[in-house]
Coordinates of C-alpha atoms in Angstrom, one line a residue:
X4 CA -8.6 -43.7 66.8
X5 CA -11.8 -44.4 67.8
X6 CA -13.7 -43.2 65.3
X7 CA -11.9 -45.5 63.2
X8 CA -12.8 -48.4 64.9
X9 CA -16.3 -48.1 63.3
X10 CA -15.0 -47.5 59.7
X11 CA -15.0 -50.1 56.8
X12 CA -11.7 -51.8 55.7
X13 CA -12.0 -49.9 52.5
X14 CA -13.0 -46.1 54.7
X15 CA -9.7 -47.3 56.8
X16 CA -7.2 -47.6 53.8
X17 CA -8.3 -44.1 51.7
X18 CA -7.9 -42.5 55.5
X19 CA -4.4 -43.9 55.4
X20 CA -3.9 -43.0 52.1
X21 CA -5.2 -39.0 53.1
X22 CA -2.5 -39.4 56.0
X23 CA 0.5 -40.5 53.8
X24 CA -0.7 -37.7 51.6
X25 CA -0.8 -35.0 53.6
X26 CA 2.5 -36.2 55.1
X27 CA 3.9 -35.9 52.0
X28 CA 2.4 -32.3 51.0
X29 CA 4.4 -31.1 54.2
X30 CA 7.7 -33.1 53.4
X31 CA 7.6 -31.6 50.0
X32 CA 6.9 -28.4 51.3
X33 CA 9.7 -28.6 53.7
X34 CA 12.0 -30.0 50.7
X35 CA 10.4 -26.6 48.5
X36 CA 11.2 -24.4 51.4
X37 CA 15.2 -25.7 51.4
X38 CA 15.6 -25.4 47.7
X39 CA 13.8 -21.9 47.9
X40 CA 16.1 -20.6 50.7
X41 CA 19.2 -22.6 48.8
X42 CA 18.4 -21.0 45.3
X43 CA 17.6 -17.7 47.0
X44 CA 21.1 -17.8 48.9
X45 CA 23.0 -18.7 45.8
X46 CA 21.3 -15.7 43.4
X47 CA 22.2 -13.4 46.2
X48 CA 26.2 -14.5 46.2
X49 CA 26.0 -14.7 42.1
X50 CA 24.3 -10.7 42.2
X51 CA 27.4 -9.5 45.1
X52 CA 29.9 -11.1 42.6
X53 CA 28.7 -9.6 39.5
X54 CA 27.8 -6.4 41.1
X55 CA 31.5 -6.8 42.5
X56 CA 33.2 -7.3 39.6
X57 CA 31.0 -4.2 37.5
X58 CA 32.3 -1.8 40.0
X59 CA 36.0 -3.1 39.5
X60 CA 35.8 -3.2 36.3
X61 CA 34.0 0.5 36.2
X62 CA 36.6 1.8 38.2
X63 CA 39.3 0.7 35.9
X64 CA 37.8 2.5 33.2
X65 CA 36.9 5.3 34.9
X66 CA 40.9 5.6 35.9
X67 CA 42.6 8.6 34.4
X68 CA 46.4 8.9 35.2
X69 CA 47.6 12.1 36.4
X70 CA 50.1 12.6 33.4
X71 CA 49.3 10.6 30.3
X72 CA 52.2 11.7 28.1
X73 CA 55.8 11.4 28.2
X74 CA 57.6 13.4 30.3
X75 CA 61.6 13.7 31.3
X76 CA 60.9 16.9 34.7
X77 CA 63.8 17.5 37.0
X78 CA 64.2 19.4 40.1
X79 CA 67.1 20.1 42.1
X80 CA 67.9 18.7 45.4
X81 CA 69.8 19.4 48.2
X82 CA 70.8 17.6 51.8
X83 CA 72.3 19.8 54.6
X84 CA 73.3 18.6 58.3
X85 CA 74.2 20.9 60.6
X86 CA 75.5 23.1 57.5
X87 CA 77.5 20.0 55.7
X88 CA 75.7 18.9 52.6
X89 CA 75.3 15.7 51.9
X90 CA 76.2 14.2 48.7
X91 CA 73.8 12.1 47.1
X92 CA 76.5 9.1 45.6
X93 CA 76.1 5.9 44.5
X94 CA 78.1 3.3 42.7
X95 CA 76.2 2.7 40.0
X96 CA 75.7 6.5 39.0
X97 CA 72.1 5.8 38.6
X98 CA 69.9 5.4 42.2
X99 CA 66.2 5.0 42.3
X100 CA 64.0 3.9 39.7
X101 CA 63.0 4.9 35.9
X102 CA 60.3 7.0 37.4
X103 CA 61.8 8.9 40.5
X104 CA 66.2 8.4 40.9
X105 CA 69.1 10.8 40.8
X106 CA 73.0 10.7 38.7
X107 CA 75.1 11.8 41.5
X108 CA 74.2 15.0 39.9
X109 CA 72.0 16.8 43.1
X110 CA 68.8 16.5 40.3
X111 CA 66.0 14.5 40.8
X112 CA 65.0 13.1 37.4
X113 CA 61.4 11.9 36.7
X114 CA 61.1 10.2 33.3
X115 CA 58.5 7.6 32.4
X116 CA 55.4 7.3 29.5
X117 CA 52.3 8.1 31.9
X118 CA 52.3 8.8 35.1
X119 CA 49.5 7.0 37.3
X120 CA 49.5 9.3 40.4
X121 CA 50.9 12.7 41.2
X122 CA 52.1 10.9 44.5
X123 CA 54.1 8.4 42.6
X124 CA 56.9 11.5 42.3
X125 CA 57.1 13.1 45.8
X126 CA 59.7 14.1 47.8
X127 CA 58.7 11.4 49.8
X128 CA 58.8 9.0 46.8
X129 CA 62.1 10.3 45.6
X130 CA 63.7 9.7 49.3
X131 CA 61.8 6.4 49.5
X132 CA 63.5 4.8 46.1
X133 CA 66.9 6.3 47.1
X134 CA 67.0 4.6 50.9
X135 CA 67.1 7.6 52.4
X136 CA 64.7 8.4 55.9
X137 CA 63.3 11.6 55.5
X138 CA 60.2 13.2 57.0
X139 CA 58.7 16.2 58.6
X140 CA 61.1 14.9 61.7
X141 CA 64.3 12.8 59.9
X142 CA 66.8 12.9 57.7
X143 CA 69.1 10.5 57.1
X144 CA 70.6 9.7 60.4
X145 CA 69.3 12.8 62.0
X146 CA 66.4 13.2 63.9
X147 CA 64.4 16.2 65.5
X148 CA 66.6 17.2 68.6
X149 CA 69.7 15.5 67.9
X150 CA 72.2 17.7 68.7
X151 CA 73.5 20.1 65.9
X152 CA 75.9 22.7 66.4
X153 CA 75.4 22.1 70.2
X154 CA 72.1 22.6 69.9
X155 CA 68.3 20.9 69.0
X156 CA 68.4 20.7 65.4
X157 CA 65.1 20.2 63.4
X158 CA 64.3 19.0 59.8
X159 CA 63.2 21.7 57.3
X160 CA 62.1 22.2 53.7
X161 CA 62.5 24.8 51.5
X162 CA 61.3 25.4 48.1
X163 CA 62.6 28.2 46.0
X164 CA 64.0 29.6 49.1
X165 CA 60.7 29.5 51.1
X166 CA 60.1 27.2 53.7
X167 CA 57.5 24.4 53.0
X168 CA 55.5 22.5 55.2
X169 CA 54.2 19.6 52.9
X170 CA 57.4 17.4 53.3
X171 CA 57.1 13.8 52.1
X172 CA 54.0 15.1 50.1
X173 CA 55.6 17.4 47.8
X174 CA 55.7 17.0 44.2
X175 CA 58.1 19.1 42.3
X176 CA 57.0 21.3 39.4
X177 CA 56.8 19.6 35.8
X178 CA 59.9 21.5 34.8
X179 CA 61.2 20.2 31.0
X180 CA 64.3 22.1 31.3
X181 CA 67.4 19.1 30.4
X182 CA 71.1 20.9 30.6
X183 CA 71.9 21.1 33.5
X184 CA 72.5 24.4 33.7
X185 CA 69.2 25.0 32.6
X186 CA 67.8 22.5 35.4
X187 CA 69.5 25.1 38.0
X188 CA 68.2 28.1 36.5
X189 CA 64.8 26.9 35.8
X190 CA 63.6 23.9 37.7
X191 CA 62.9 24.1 41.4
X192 CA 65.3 24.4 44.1
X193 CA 64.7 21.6 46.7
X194 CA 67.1 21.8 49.8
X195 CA 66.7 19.6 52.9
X196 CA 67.8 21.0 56.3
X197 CA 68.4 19.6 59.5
X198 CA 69.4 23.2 61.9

C-alpha cells in the first residue's frame, strides 16, 4: 500500500485494473476447472452407459438356446412312500405348464418351440410346476427321517434302475417316443423313493 501512495492517479487506476484482472483470470479459472470436472464426470457416466448397454446387447446376441427346434420328449415318472405310489392327479387332466407338466398319465411331457436352458426341464423344474416339494431330502410331505415302515426313511432317485445322485438337477433324455407304450419302453424310467 505504500508503494502506492507515491504512484500517479493514472499508475493507481491501471494497477487496479491489473488486480481486477488477475482476479478475474483466477475466477475464470476456477469457473474452467468446474466445467472441466463437470464435463469430465458426465463423459464418464455417458461411456459406463454405453459400454453398459454394448455388453447387454452383446450378450443377447451371443445367446444360443440349448434346443432351438421343436421338440415333444417324455419320460416316465414315478412317486413311492414307504412302498405306496403316489398318483400324480389333477382335475384338469393337464398340470404344469406347456414346457414341463404331466396328463395323470405318470409321463412327464416336455413340448415347446426352443428351449432356452437345459435347466428349464429338470426334475426339479417338473416338480416345481406341479407343486410338488421334492429334493435330495423331501418329497411331498415326507422328509429325510420321518418315519417309514417304523423306521428313518430317506429320499432316493433312480434312473433306469440306477440310483442317481443329481436330484432336482436332472434333465431327462430327449426321448421322441409318443404312444405311450412306446414312452415305457423307450424313454427313461424316473421313480422317486422315500425308504
Amino acid at each position: 500500500m505504500e508503494n502506492n501512495q507515491n504512484l500517479t492517479g493514472h499508475e493507481k487506476k491501471m494497477l487496479k485494473k491489473q488486480e481486477n484482472q488477475s482476479s478475474e483470470n483466477k475466477k475464470d479459472k476456477k469457473e474452467i476447472k468446474k466445467k472441466t470436472i463437470k464435463h469430465a464426470v458426465i463423459i464418464l457416466v455417458l461411456a459406463l452407459i454405453i459400454f453398459g448397454l454394448y455388453k447387454s446387447i452383446s450378450n443377447v446376441k451371443s445367446f444360443e438356446p440349448y434346443y432351438d427346434k421343436e421338440f415333444h420328449w417324455h419320460a416316465n415318472i414315478n412317486i413311492f412312500t414307504c412302498g405306496n405310489e403316489i398318483q400324480l392327479k389333477c382335475k384338469s387332466g393337464f398340470c404344469g405348464t406347456m414346457l414341463n407338466h404331466h396328463h395323470n398319465d405318470q409321463i412327464i411331457h416336455m413340448e415347446g418351440s426352443v428351449l432356452p436352458r437345459k435347466e428349464d426341464i429338470s426334475l426339479g423344474s417338473f416338480f416345481d410346476t406341479i407343486n410338488i416339494k421334492f429334493s435330495e431330502t423331501e418329497i411331498a410331505d415326507k422328509k429325510n427321517g420321518d418315519l417309514c415302515n417304523g423306521k428313518p426313511g430317506k429320499v432316493n432317485l433312480y434312473v433306469n434302475g440306477e440310483l442317481n445322485k443329481e436330484f432336482k438337477d436332472y434333465i431327462p433324455s430327449m426321448c421322441n417316443a409318443q404312444e405311450p407304450a412306446e414312452i415305457r419302453q423307450r424313454c427313461d424310467k424316473i421313480e422317486v423313493k422315500f425308504e
